[in-house]
mmCIF file of C-alpha atoms in Angstrom:
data_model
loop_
_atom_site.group_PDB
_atom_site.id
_atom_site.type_symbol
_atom_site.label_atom_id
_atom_site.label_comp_id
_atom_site.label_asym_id
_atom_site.label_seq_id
_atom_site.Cartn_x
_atom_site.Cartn_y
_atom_site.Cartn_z
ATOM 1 C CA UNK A 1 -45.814 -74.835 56.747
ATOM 2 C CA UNK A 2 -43.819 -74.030 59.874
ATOM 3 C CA UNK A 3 -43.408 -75.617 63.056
ATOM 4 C CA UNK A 4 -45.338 -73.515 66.403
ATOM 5 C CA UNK A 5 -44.167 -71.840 69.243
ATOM 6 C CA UNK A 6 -45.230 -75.237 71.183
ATOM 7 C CA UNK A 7 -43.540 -77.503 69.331
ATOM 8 C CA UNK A 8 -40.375 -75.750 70.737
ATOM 9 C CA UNK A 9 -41.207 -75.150 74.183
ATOM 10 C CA UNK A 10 -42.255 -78.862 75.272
ATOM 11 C CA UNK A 11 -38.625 -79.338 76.780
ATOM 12 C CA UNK A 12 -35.350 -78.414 77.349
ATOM 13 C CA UNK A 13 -33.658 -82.315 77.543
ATOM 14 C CA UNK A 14 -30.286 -82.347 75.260
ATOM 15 C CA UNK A 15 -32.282 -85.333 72.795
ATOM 16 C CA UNK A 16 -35.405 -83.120 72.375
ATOM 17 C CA UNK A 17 -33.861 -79.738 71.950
ATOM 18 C CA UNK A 18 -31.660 -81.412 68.365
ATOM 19 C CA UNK A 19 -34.613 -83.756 67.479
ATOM 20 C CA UNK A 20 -36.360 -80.069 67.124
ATOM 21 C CA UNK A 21 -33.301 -79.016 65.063
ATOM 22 C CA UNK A 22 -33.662 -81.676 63.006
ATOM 23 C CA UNK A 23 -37.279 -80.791 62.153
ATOM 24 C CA UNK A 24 -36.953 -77.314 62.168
ATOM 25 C CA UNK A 25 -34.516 -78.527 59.231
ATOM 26 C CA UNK A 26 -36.382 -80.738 57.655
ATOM 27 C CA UNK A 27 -39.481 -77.894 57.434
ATOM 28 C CA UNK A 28 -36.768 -75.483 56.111
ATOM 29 C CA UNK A 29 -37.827 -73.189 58.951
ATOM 30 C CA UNK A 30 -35.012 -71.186 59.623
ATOM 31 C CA UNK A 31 -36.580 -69.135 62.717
ATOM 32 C CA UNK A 32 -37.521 -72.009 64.182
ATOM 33 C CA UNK A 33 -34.295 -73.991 63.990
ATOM 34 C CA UNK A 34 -32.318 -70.343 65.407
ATOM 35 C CA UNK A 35 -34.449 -70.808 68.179
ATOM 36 C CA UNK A 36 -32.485 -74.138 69.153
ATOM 37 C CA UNK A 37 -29.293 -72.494 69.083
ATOM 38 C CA UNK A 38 -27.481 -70.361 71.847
ATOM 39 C CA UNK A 39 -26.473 -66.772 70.823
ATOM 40 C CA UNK A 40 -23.039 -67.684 71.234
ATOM 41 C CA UNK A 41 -23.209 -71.393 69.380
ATOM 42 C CA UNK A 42 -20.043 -72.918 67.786
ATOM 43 C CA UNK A 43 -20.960 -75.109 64.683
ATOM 44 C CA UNK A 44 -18.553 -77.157 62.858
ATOM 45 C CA UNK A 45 -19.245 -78.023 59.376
ATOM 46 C CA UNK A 46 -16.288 -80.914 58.227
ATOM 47 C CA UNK A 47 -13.029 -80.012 56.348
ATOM 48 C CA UNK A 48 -13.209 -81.073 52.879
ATOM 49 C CA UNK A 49 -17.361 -80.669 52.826
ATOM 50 C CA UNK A 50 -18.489 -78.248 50.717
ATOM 51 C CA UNK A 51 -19.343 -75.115 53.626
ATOM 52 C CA UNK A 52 -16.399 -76.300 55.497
ATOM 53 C CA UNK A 53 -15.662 -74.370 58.582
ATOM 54 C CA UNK A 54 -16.913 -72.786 61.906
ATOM 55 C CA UNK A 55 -19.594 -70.211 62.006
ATOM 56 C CA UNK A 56 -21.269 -68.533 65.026
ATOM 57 C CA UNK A 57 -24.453 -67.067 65.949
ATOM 58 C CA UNK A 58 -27.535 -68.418 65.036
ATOM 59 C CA UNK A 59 -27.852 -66.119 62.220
ATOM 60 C CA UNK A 60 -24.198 -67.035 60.741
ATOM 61 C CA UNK A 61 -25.527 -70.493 61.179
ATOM 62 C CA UNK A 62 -28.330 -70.285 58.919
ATOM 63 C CA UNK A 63 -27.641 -67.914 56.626
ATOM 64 C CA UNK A 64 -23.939 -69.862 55.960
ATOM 65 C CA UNK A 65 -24.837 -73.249 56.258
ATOM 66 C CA UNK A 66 -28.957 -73.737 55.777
ATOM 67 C CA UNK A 67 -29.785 -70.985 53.006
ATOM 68 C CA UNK A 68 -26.584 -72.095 50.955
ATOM 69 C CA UNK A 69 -27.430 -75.951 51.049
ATOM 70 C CA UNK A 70 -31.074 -75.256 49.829
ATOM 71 C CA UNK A 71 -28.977 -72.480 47.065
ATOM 72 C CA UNK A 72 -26.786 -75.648 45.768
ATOM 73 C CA UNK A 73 -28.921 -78.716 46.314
ATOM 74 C CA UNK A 74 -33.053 -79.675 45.883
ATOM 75 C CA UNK A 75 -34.229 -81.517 48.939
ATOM 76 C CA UNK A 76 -31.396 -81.237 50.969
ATOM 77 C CA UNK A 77 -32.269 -83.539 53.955
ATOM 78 C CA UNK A 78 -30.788 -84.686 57.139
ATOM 79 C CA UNK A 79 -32.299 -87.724 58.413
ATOM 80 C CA UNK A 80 -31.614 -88.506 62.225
ATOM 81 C CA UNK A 81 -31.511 -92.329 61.985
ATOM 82 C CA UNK A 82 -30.732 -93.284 65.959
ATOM 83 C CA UNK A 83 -29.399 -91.335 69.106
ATOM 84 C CA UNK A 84 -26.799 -91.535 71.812
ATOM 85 C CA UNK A 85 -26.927 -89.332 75.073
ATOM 86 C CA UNK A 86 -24.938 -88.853 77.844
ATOM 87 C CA UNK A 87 -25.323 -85.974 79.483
ATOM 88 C CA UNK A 88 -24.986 -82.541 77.405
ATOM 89 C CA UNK A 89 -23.113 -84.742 74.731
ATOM 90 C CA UNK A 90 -26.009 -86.234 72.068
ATOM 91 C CA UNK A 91 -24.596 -88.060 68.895
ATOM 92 C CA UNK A 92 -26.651 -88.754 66.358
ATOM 93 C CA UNK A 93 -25.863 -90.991 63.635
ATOM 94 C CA UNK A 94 -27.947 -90.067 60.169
ATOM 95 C CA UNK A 95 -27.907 -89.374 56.718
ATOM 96 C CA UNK A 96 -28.182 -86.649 53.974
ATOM 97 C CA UNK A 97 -30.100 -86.529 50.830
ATOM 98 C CA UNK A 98 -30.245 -84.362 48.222
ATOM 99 C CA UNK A 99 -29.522 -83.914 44.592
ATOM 100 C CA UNK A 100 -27.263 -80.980 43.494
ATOM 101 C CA UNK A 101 -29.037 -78.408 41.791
ATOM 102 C CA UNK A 102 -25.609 -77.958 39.466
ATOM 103 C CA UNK A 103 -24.899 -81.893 38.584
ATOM 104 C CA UNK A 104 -28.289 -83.188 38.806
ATOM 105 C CA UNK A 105 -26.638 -86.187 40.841
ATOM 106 C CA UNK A 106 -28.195 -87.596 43.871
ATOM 107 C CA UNK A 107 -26.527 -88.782 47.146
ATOM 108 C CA UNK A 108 -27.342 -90.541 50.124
ATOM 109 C CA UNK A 109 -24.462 -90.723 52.690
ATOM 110 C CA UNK A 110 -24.050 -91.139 56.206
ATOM 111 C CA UNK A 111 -22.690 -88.702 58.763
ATOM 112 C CA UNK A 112 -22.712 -88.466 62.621
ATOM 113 C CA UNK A 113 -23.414 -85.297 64.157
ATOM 114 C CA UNK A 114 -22.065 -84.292 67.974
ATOM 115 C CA UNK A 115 -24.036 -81.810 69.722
ATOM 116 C CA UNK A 116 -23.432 -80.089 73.080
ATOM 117 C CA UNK A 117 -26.741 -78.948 74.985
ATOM 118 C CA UNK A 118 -26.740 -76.329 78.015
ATOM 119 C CA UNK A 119 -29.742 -74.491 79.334
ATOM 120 C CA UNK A 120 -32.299 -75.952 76.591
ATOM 121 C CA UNK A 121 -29.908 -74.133 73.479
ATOM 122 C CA UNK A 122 -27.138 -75.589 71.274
ATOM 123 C CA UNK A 123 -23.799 -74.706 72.055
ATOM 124 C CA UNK A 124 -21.892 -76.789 69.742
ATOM 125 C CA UNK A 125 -22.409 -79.106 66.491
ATOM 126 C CA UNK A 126 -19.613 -80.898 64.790
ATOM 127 C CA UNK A 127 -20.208 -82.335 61.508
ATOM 128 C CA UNK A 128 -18.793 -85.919 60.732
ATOM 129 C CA UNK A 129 -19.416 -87.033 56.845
ATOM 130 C CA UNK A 130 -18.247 -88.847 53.988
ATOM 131 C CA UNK A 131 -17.210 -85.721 52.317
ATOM 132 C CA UNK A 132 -15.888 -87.874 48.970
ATOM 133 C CA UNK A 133 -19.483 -88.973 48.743
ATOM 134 C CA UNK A 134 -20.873 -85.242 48.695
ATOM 135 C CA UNK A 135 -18.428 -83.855 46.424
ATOM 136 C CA UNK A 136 -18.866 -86.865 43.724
ATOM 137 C CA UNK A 137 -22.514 -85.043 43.901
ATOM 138 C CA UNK A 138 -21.125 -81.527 43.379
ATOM 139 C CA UNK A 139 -18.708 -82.735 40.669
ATOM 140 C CA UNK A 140 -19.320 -81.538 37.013
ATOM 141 C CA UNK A 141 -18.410 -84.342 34.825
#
């Protein structure tokens, strides 16, 4: 079931734009959570984590980041425990789930995420995790 068109137009405030990501995300709707991020958006996914790197474009962002987490792991979920904004600049400290599709091992570890918010759109995530934590998941025994 996807989110609507007014679920995504209510407001363009840094907090409300990501708390949209988050359950665009969570409703693995992928149109929906492209329509939080600029055209030109920078996101940062953590060295050592499994899709580490920088991709661009909404698109990149989904197709390299989104559709490969629900590929490798059932449930995949970022929870978005508590916020901090100031400004464009909203933290938000959370945790995954998931279990990896390969292992068959769960995880629950926490990560921080940075966003930067202009004109109502995403310009910039940063991923900050455990990434030990995550690959222990991934790891074949």
């Amino acid at each position: 079931m996807g989110l609507t068109p007014e679920d995504f137009a209510v407001s363009t405030a840094p907090r409300d734009v990501v708390r949209r990501q988050y359950l665009a995300s969570a409703a693995a709707d992928l149109d929906a959570l492209r329509a939080t991020l600029a055209p030109d958006v920078e996101w940062t996914e953590m060295t050592g984590f499994p899709l580490a790197g920088t991709y661009r474009t909404p698109e990149g962002v989904t197709s390299n980041v989104m559709e490969v987490l629900g590929r490798d792991w059932s449930d995949w979920t970022a929870h978005d425990d508590s916020y901090v904004v100031e400004g464009e600049n909203v933290v938000v400290l959370a945790r995954y789930t998931a279990k990896n599709k390969a292992t068959g091992k769960a995880m629950n570890v926490r990560v921080a995420h940075h966003f930067v918010v202009r004109g109502g759109l995403i310009v910039r995530f940063e991923q900050f995790v455990d990434t030990a934590q995550v690959a222990e998941a991934a790891r074949v025994d």
